[in-house]
Amino acid sequence: MSTSTAGSTLPKEAITVLEHKLERRPTREELEEHNVLKKTNVAPALQAKEEELKRSRLEDALEKKLEHRPTKDELEDHNILKRTSAAPALQAKQLELERSRLEDTLEKKLEHRPTKDELEEHNVLKKTNVAPALQAKEDELKRSRLEDTLEKKLEHRPTKDELVEQHILE
């Protein structure tokens, strides 16, 4: 069942496979288009110079891009890279640990956060159950009381002469 082709004996199946591959083989133009083969209408020396020029242009473009590439410090300043002394393989775990620690700290602070009533009691937060007009009146009354207290203290303030007599001033 063998057939003789160019002095060698090949099975019929192999010949069929080879014929099929030869039928699907790309044309010379397709190979030139995909840069597998060089074009035959251009001298090889010109083709080599053209390739050299392309490579040189690519290298120049790469050098320009590398010149404008931000440094590690600039990337860290813009929070693109994290400042760390850990090995790159450990940086993800370090970031995860840091995040977990921050979550724990936040949870503890929220547990000990003062209540709304405590904040109102210490005058950190205005009472919301009072109408705005009443709140303004209450604030004005407090300010008036403070002014009165301050005026009284200023009335009883010793004069310069009294302070000199008491040897506080010279």
JSON list of C-alpha atoms in Angstrom, two decimals:
[
{"chain": "A", "resi": 1, "resn": "MET", "atom": "CA", "xyz": [0.00, 0.00, 0.00]},
{"chain": "A", "resi": 2, "resn": "SER", "atom": "CA", "xyz": [2.92, 2.38, -0.31]},
{"chain": "A", "resi": 3, "resn": "THR", "atom": "CA", "xyz": [3.42, 4.81, -3.07]},
{"chain": "A", "resi": 4, "resn": "SER", "atom": "CA", "xyz": [6.78, 5.88, -4.37]},
{"chain": "A", "resi": 5, "resn": "THR", "atom": "CA", "xyz": [7.41, 9.65, -4.38]},
{"chain": "A", "resi": 6, "resn": "ALA", "atom": "CA", "xyz": [10.76, 11.18, -5.32]},
{"chain": "A", "resi": 7, "resn": "GLY", "atom": "CA", "xyz": [12.67, 8.06, -4.46]},
{"chain": "A", "resi": 8, "resn": "SER", "atom": "CA", "xyz": [11.09, 7.48, -1.04]},
{"chain": "A", "resi": 9, "resn": "THR", "atom": "CA", "xyz": [8.25, 5.33, 0.00]},
{"chain": "A", "resi": 10, "resn": "LEU", "atom": "CA", "xyz": [5.42, 7.07, 1.93]},
{"chain": "A", "resi": 11, "resn": "PRO", "atom": "CA", "xyz": [2.11, 5.65, 3.05]},
{"chain": "A", "resi": 12, "resn": "LYS", "atom": "CA", "xyz": [-0.96, 6.96, 1.28]},
{"chain": "A", "resi": 13, "resn": "GLU", "atom": "CA", "xyz": [-2.24, 8.64, 4.46]},
{"chain": "A", "resi": 14, "resn": "ALA", "atom": "CA", "xyz": [0.98, 10.65, 4.81]},
{"chain": "A", "resi": 15, "resn": "ILE", "atom": "CA", "xyz": [0.73, 11.79, 1.20]},
{"chain": "A", "resi": 16, "resn": "THR", "atom": "CA", "xyz": [-2.87, 12.88, 1.78]},
{"chain": "A", "resi": 17, "resn": "VAL", "atom": "CA", "xyz": [-1.86, 14.86, 4.87]},
{"chain": "A", "resi": 18, "resn": "LEU", "atom": "CA", "xyz": [1.01, 16.51, 3.01]},
{"chain": "A", "resi": 19, "resn": "GLU", "atom": "CA", "xyz": [-1.20, 17.42, 0.07]},
{"chain": "A", "resi": 20, "resn": "HIS", "atom": "CA", "xyz": [-3.76, 18.91, 2.45]},
{"chain": "A", "resi": 21, "resn": "LYS", "atom": "CA", "xyz": [-1.06, 20.99, 4.17]},
{"chain": "A", "resi": 22, "resn": "LEU", "atom": "CA", "xyz": [0.31, 22.18, 0.83]},
{"chain": "A", "resi": 23, "resn": "GLU", "atom": "CA", "xyz": [-3.17, 23.34, -0.17]},
{"chain": "A", "resi": 24, "resn": "ARG", "atom": "CA", "xyz": [-3.50, 25.39, 3.04]},
{"chain": "A", "resi": 25, "resn": "ARG", "atom": "CA", "xyz": [0.06, 26.78, 2.87]},
{"chain": "A", "resi": 26, "resn": "PRO", "atom": "CA", "xyz": [0.09, 30.62, 2.90]},
{"chain": "A", "resi": 27, "resn": "THR", "atom": "CA", "xyz": [1.14, 32.42, -0.24]},
{"chain": "A", "resi": 28, "resn": "ARG", "atom": "CA", "xyz": [4.41, 34.32, -0.55]},
{"chain": "A", "resi": 29, "resn": "GLU", "atom": "CA", "xyz": [2.51, 37.64, -0.31]},
{"chain": "A", "resi": 30, "resn": "GLU", "atom": "CA", "xyz": [0.85, 36.55, 2.96]},
{"chain": "A", "resi": 31, "resn": "LEU", "atom": "CA", "xyz": [4.21, 35.54, 4.40]},
{"chain": "A", "resi": 32, "resn": "GLU", "atom": "CA", "xyz": [5.72, 38.89, 3.37]},
{"chain": "A", "resi": 33, "resn": "GLU", "atom": "CA", "xyz": [2.76, 40.70, 4.89]},
{"chain": "A", "resi": 34, "resn": "HIS", "atom": "CA", "xyz": [3.33, 38.91, 8.21]},
{"chain": "A", "resi": 35, "resn": "ASN", "atom": "CA", "xyz": [7.10, 39.63, 8.05]},
{"chain": "A", "resi": 36, "resn": "VAL", "atom": "CA", "xyz": [7.98, 35.95, 7.79]},
{"chain": "A", "resi": 37, "resn": "LEU", "atom": "CA", "xyz": [9.69, 36.46, 4.43]},
{"chain": "A", "resi": 38, "resn": "LYS", "atom": "CA", "xyz": [11.50, 39.53, 3.18]},
{"chain": "A", "resi": 39, "resn": "LYS", "atom": "CA", "xyz": [10.17, 41.28, 0.10]},
{"chain": "A", "resi": 40, "resn": "THR", "atom": "CA", "xyz": [12.05, 40.28, -3.04]},
{"chain": "A", "resi": 41, "resn": "ASN", "atom": "CA", "xyz": [11.61, 43.61, -4.84]},
{"chain": "A", "resi": 42, "resn": "VAL", "atom": "CA", "xyz": [13.93, 45.38, -2.34]},
{"chain": "A", "resi": 43, "resn": "ALA", "atom": "CA", "xyz": [17.66, 44.75, -2.06]},
{"chain": "A", "resi": 44, "resn": "PRO", "atom": "CA", "xyz": [18.70, 42.78, 1.04]},
{"chain": "A", "resi": 45, "resn": "ALA", "atom": "CA", "xyz": [21.09, 45.57, 2.13]},
{"chain": "A", "resi": 46, "resn": "LEU", "atom": "CA", "xyz": [18.21, 48.08, 2.06]},
{"chain": "A", "resi": 47, "resn": "GLN", "atom": "CA", "xyz": [16.01, 45.67, 3.99]},
{"chain": "A", "resi": 48, "resn": "ALA", "atom": "CA", "xyz": [18.69, 45.30, 6.65]},
{"chain": "A", "resi": 49, "resn": "LYS", "atom": "CA", "xyz": [19.07, 49.10, 6.90]},
{"chain": "A", "resi": 50, "resn": "GLU", "atom": "CA", "xyz": [15.30, 49.46, 7.13]},
{"chain": "A", "resi": 51, "resn": "GLU", "atom": "CA", "xyz": [15.16, 46.94, 10.00]},
{"chain": "A", "resi": 52, "resn": "GLU", "atom": "CA", "xyz": [18.06, 48.69, 11.72]},
{"chain": "A", "resi": 53, "resn": "LEU", "atom": "CA", "xyz": [16.28, 52.05, 11.37]},
{"chain": "A", "resi": 54, "resn": "LYS", "atom": "CA", "xyz": [13.03, 50.62, 12.81]},
{"chain": "A", "resi": 55, "resn": "ARG", "atom": "CA", "xyz": [14.92, 49.10, 15.74]},
{"chain": "A", "resi": 56, "resn": "SER", "atom": "CA", "xyz": [16.74, 52.39, 16.34]},
{"chain": "A", "resi": 57, "resn": "ARG", "atom": "CA", "xyz": [13.46, 54.33, 16.31]},
{"chain": "A", "resi": 58, "resn": "LEU", "atom": "CA", "xyz": [11.92, 51.89, 18.79]},
{"chain": "A", "resi": 59, "resn": "GLU", "atom": "CA", "xyz": [14.95, 52.17, 21.08]},
{"chain": "A", "resi": 60, "resn": "ASP", "atom": "CA", "xyz": [14.79, 56.00, 20.91]},
{"chain": "A", "resi": 61, "resn": "ALA", "atom": "CA", "xyz": [11.08, 55.98, 21.72]},
{"chain": "A", "resi": 62, "resn": "LEU", "atom": "CA", "xyz": [11.69, 53.63, 24.62]},
{"chain": "A", "resi": 63, "resn": "GLU", "atom": "CA", "xyz": [14.52, 55.79, 25.98]},
{"chain": "A", "resi": 64, "resn": "LYS", "atom": "CA", "xyz": [12.29, 58.89, 25.83]},
{"chain": "A", "resi": 65, "resn": "LYS", "atom": "CA", "xyz": [9.53, 57.11, 27.69]},
{"chain": "A", "resi": 66, "resn": "LEU", "atom": "CA", "xyz": [11.99, 55.85, 30.29]},
{"chain": "A", "resi": 67, "resn": "GLU", "atom": "CA", "xyz": [13.36, 59.39, 30.77]},
{"chain": "A", "resi": 68, "resn": "HIS", "atom": "CA", "xyz": [9.87, 60.63, 31.64]},
{"chain": "A", "resi": 69, "resn": "ARG", "atom": "CA", "xyz": [9.05, 57.63, 33.78]},
{"chain": "A", "resi": 70, "resn": "PRO", "atom": "CA", "xyz": [8.25, 58.67, 37.36]},
{"chain": "A", "resi": 71, "resn": "THR", "atom": "CA", "xyz": [10.67, 57.64, 40.06]},
{"chain": "A", "resi": 72, "resn": "LYS", "atom": "CA", "xyz": [9.77, 55.32, 42.91]},
{"chain": "A", "resi": 73, "resn": "ASP", "atom": "CA", "xyz": [9.61, 58.31, 45.29]},
{"chain": "A", "resi": 74, "resn": "GLU", "atom": "CA", "xyz": [7.20, 60.15, 42.98]},
{"chain": "A", "resi": 75, "resn": "LEU", "atom": "CA", "xyz": [4.99, 57.07, 42.77]},
{"chain": "A", "resi": 76, "resn": "GLU", "atom": "CA", "xyz": [5.04, 56.79, 46.55]},
{"chain": "A", "resi": 77, "resn": "ASP", "atom": "CA", "xyz": [4.21, 60.51, 46.91]},
{"chain": "A", "resi": 78, "resn": "HIS", "atom": "CA", "xyz": [1.16, 60.02, 44.67]},
{"chain": "A", "resi": 79, "resn": "ASN", "atom": "CA", "xyz": [0.10, 56.88, 46.64]},
{"chain": "A", "resi": 80, "resn": "ILE", "atom": "CA", "xyz": [0.55, 54.65, 43.60]},
{"chain": "A", "resi": 81, "resn": "LEU", "atom": "CA", "xyz": [3.18, 52.64, 45.46]},
{"chain": "A", "resi": 82, "resn": "LYS", "atom": "CA", "xyz": [3.15, 52.13, 49.21]},
{"chain": "A", "resi": 83, "resn": "ARG", "atom": "CA", "xyz": [6.20, 53.12, 51.26]},
{"chain": "A", "resi": 84, "resn": "THR", "atom": "CA", "xyz": [7.41, 49.88, 52.76]},
{"chain": "A", "resi": 85, "resn": "SER", "atom": "CA", "xyz": [10.59, 48.04, 53.58]},
{"chain": "A", "resi": 86, "resn": "ALA", "atom": "CA", "xyz": [8.95, 44.63, 53.21]},
{"chain": "A", "resi": 87, "resn": "ALA", "atom": "CA", "xyz": [9.87, 42.27, 50.40]},
{"chain": "A", "resi": 88, "resn": "PRO", "atom": "CA", "xyz": [7.52, 42.47, 47.39]},
{"chain": "A", "resi": 89, "resn": "ALA", "atom": "CA", "xyz": [6.18, 38.99, 48.13]},
{"chain": "A", "resi": 90, "resn": "LEU", "atom": "CA", "xyz": [5.13, 40.16, 51.62]},
{"chain": "A", "resi": 91, "resn": "GLN", "atom": "CA", "xyz": [3.71, 43.57, 50.71]},
{"chain": "A", "resi": 92, "resn": "ALA", "atom": "CA", "xyz": [0.19, 42.27, 50.03]},
{"chain": "A", "resi": 93, "resn": "LYS", "atom": "CA", "xyz": [0.10, 40.55, 53.43]},
{"chain": "A", "resi": 94, "resn": "GLN", "atom": "CA", "xyz": [1.50, 43.69, 55.08]},
{"chain": "A", "resi": 95, "resn": "LEU", "atom": "CA", "xyz": [-1.24, 45.81, 53.48]},
{"chain": "A", "resi": 96, "resn": "GLU", "atom": "CA", "xyz": [-3.88, 43.30, 54.58]},
{"chain": "A", "resi": 97, "resn": "LEU", "atom": "CA", "xyz": [-2.52, 43.34, 58.14]},
{"chain": "A", "resi": 98, "resn": "GLU", "atom": "CA", "xyz": [-2.45, 47.14, 58.21]},
{"chain": "A", "resi": 99, "resn": "ARG", "atom": "CA", "xyz": [-6.05, 47.30, 56.99]},
{"chain": "A", "resi": 100, "resn": "SER", "atom": "CA", "xyz": [-7.13, 44.77, 59.61]},
{"chain": "A", "resi": 101, "resn": "ARG", "atom": "CA", "xyz": [-5.37, 46.76, 62.33]},
{"chain": "A", "resi": 102, "resn": "LEU", "atom": "CA", "xyz": [-7.12, 49.96, 61.21]},
{"chain": "A", "resi": 103, "resn": "GLU", "atom": "CA", "xyz": [-10.49, 48.19, 61.25]},
{"chain": "A", "resi": 104, "resn": "ASP", "atom": "CA", "xyz": [-9.86, 46.97, 64.81]},
{"chain": "A", "resi": 105, "resn": "THR", "atom": "CA", "xyz": [-8.83, 50.47, 65.94]},
{"chain": "A", "resi": 106, "resn": "LEU", "atom": "CA", "xyz": [-11.93, 51.98, 64.36]},
{"chain": "A", "resi": 107, "resn": "GLU", "atom": "CA", "xyz": [-14.20, 49.40, 66.00]},
{"chain": "A", "resi": 108, "resn": "LYS", "atom": "CA", "xyz": [-12.68, 50.12, 69.43]},
{"chain": "A", "resi": 109, "resn": "LYS", "atom": "CA", "xyz": [-13.08, 53.87, 68.96]},
{"chain": "A", "resi": 110, "resn": "LEU", "atom": "CA", "xyz": [-16.69, 53.42, 67.90]},
{"chain": "A", "resi": 111, "resn": "GLU", "atom": "CA", "xyz": [-17.35, 51.32, 71.00]},
{"chain": "A", "resi": 112, "resn": "HIS", "atom": "CA", "xyz": [-16.11, 54.14, 73.25]},
{"chain": "A", "resi": 113, "resn": "ARG", "atom": "CA", "xyz": [-17.71, 56.93, 71.26]},
{"chain": "A", "resi": 114, "resn": "PRO", "atom": "CA", "xyz": [-19.72, 59.30, 73.47]},
{"chain": "A", "resi": 115, "resn": "THR", "atom": "CA", "xyz": [-23.47, 59.26, 73.09]},
{"chain": "A", "resi": 116, "resn": "LYS", "atom": "CA", "xyz": [-25.48, 62.15, 71.70]},
{"chain": "A", "resi": 117, "resn": "ASP", "atom": "CA", "xyz": [-26.70, 63.03, 75.20]},
{"chain": "A", "resi": 118, "resn": "GLU", "atom": "CA", "xyz": [-23.13, 63.15, 76.54]},
{"chain": "A", "resi": 119, "resn": "LEU", "atom": "CA", "xyz": [-22.08, 65.46, 73.71]},
{"chain": "A", "resi": 120, "resn": "GLU", "atom": "CA", "xyz": [-25.04, 67.76, 74.36]},
{"chain": "A", "resi": 121, "resn": "GLU", "atom": "CA", "xyz": [-24.30, 67.73, 78.08]},
{"chain": "A", "resi": 122, "resn": "HIS", "atom": "CA", "xyz": [-20.72, 68.91, 77.46]},
{"chain": "A", "resi": 123, "resn": "ASN", "atom": "CA", "xyz": [-21.89, 71.53, 74.95]},
{"chain": "A", "resi": 124, "resn": "VAL", "atom": "CA", "xyz": [-20.09, 69.83, 72.09]},
{"chain": "A", "resi": 125, "resn": "LEU", "atom": "CA", "xyz": [-23.34, 69.24, 70.26]},
{"chain": "A", "resi": 126, "resn": "LYS", "atom": "CA", "xyz": [-26.35, 71.54, 70.20]},
{"chain": "A", "resi": 127, "resn": "LYS", "atom": "CA", "xyz": [-29.56, 70.07, 71.56]},
{"chain": "A", "resi": 128, "resn": "THR", "atom": "CA", "xyz": [-31.77, 69.14, 68.65]},
{"chain": "A", "resi": 129, "resn": "ASN", "atom": "CA", "xyz": [-35.01, 68.80, 70.58]},
{"chain": "A", "resi": 130, "resn": "VAL", "atom": "CA", "xyz": [-35.07, 72.59, 71.12]},
{"chain": "A", "resi": 131, "resn": "ALA", "atom": "CA", "xyz": [-36.54, 74.84, 68.42]},
{"chain": "A", "resi": 132, "resn": "PRO", "atom": "CA", "xyz": [-33.91, 76.95, 66.59]},
{"chain": "A", "resi": 133, "resn": "ALA", "atom": "CA", "xyz": [-35.42, 80.20, 67.93]},
{"chain": "A", "resi": 134, "resn": "LEU", "atom": "CA", "xyz": [-35.23, 78.90, 71.51]},
{"chain": "A", "resi": 135, "resn": "GLN", "atom": "CA", "xyz": [-31.69, 77.63, 70.92]},
{"chain": "A", "resi": 136, "resn": "ALA", "atom": "CA", "xyz": [-30.66, 81.10, 69.71]},
{"chain": "A", "resi": 137, "resn": "LYS", "atom": "CA", "xyz": [-32.24, 82.69, 72.81]},
{"chain": "A", "resi": 138, "resn": "GLU", "atom": "CA", "xyz": [-30.47, 80.18, 75.05]},
{"chain": "A", "resi": 139, "resn": "ASP", "atom": "CA", "xyz": [-27.12, 80.91, 73.34]},
{"chain": "A", "resi": 140, "resn": "GLU", "atom": "CA", "xyz": [-27.71, 84.66, 73.71]},
{"chain": "A", "resi": 141, "resn": "LEU", "atom": "CA", "xyz": [-28.51, 84.23, 77.41]},
{"chain": "A", "resi": 142, "resn": "LYS", "atom": "CA", "xyz": [-25.30, 82.22, 77.95]},
{"chain": "A", "resi": 143, "resn": "ARG", "atom": "CA", "xyz": [-23.27, 84.87, 76.14]},
{"chain": "A", "resi": 144, "resn": "SER", "atom": "CA", "xyz": [-24.91, 87.60, 78.23]},
{"chain": "A", "resi": 145, "resn": "ARG", "atom": "CA", "xyz": [-24.07, 85.74, 81.45]},
{"chain": "A", "resi": 146, "resn": "LEU", "atom": "CA", "xyz": [-20.45, 85.34, 80.35]},
{"chain": "A", "resi": 147, "resn": "GLU", "atom": "CA", "xyz": [-20.24, 89.06, 79.55]},
{"chain": "A", "resi": 148, "resn": "ASP", "atom": "CA", "xyz": [-21.67, 89.95, 82.96]},
{"chain": "A", "resi": 149, "resn": "THR", "atom": "CA", "xyz": [-19.19, 87.67, 84.71]},
{"chain": "A", "resi": 150, "resn": "LEU", "atom": "CA", "xyz": [-16.33, 89.15, 82.76]},
{"chain": "A", "resi": 151, "resn": "GLU", "atom": "CA", "xyz": [-17.44, 92.74, 83.55]},
{"chain": "A", "resi": 152, "resn": "LYS", "atom": "CA", "xyz": [-17.59, 91.93, 87.27]},
{"chain": "A", "resi": 153, "resn": "LYS", "atom": "CA", "xyz": [-14.12, 90.45, 87.22]},
{"chain": "A", "resi": 154, "resn": "LEU", "atom": "CA", "xyz": [-12.79, 93.46, 85.34]},
{"chain": "A", "resi": 155, "resn": "GLU", "atom": "CA", "xyz": [-14.40, 95.85, 87.89]},
{"chain": "A", "resi": 156, "resn": "HIS", "atom": "CA", "xyz": [-12.55, 94.15, 90.73]},
{"chain": "A", "resi": 157, "resn": "ARG", "atom": "CA", "xyz": [-9.29, 93.94, 88.84]},
{"chain": "A", "resi": 158, "resn": "PRO", "atom": "CA", "xyz": [-6.46, 95.64, 90.73]},
{"chain": "A", "resi": 159, "resn": "THR", "atom": "CA", "xyz": [-4.95, 98.79, 89.26]},
{"chain": "A", "resi": 160, "resn": "LYS", "atom": "CA", "xyz": [-1.32, 99.13, 88.28]},
{"chain": "A", "resi": 161, "resn": "ASP", "atom": "CA", "xyz": [-0.53, 101.05, 91.45]},
{"chain": "A", "resi": 162, "resn": "GLU", "atom": "CA", "xyz": [-2.08, 98.31, 93.60]},
{"chain": "A", "resi": 163, "resn": "LEU", "atom": "CA", "xyz": [0.00, 95.69, 91.83]},
{"chain": "A", "resi": 164, "resn": "VAL", "atom": "CA", "xyz": [3.17, 97.72, 92.41]},
{"chain": "A", "resi": 165, "resn": "GLU", "atom": "CA", "xyz": [2.30, 98.11, 96.13]},
{"chain": "A", "resi": 166, "resn": "GLN", "atom": "CA", "xyz": [1.86, 94.35, 96.37]},
{"chain": "A", "resi": 167, "resn": "HIS", "atom": "CA", "xyz": [5.24, 93.87, 94.68]},
{"chain": "A", "resi": 168, "resn": "ILE", "atom": "CA", "xyz": [3.69, 92.03, 91.74]},
{"chain": "A", "resi": 169, "resn": "LEU", "atom": "CA", "xyz": [4.82, 94.69, 89.27]},
{"chain": "A", "resi": 170, "resn": "GLU", "atom": "CA", "xyz": [7.88, 96.87, 89.45]}
]
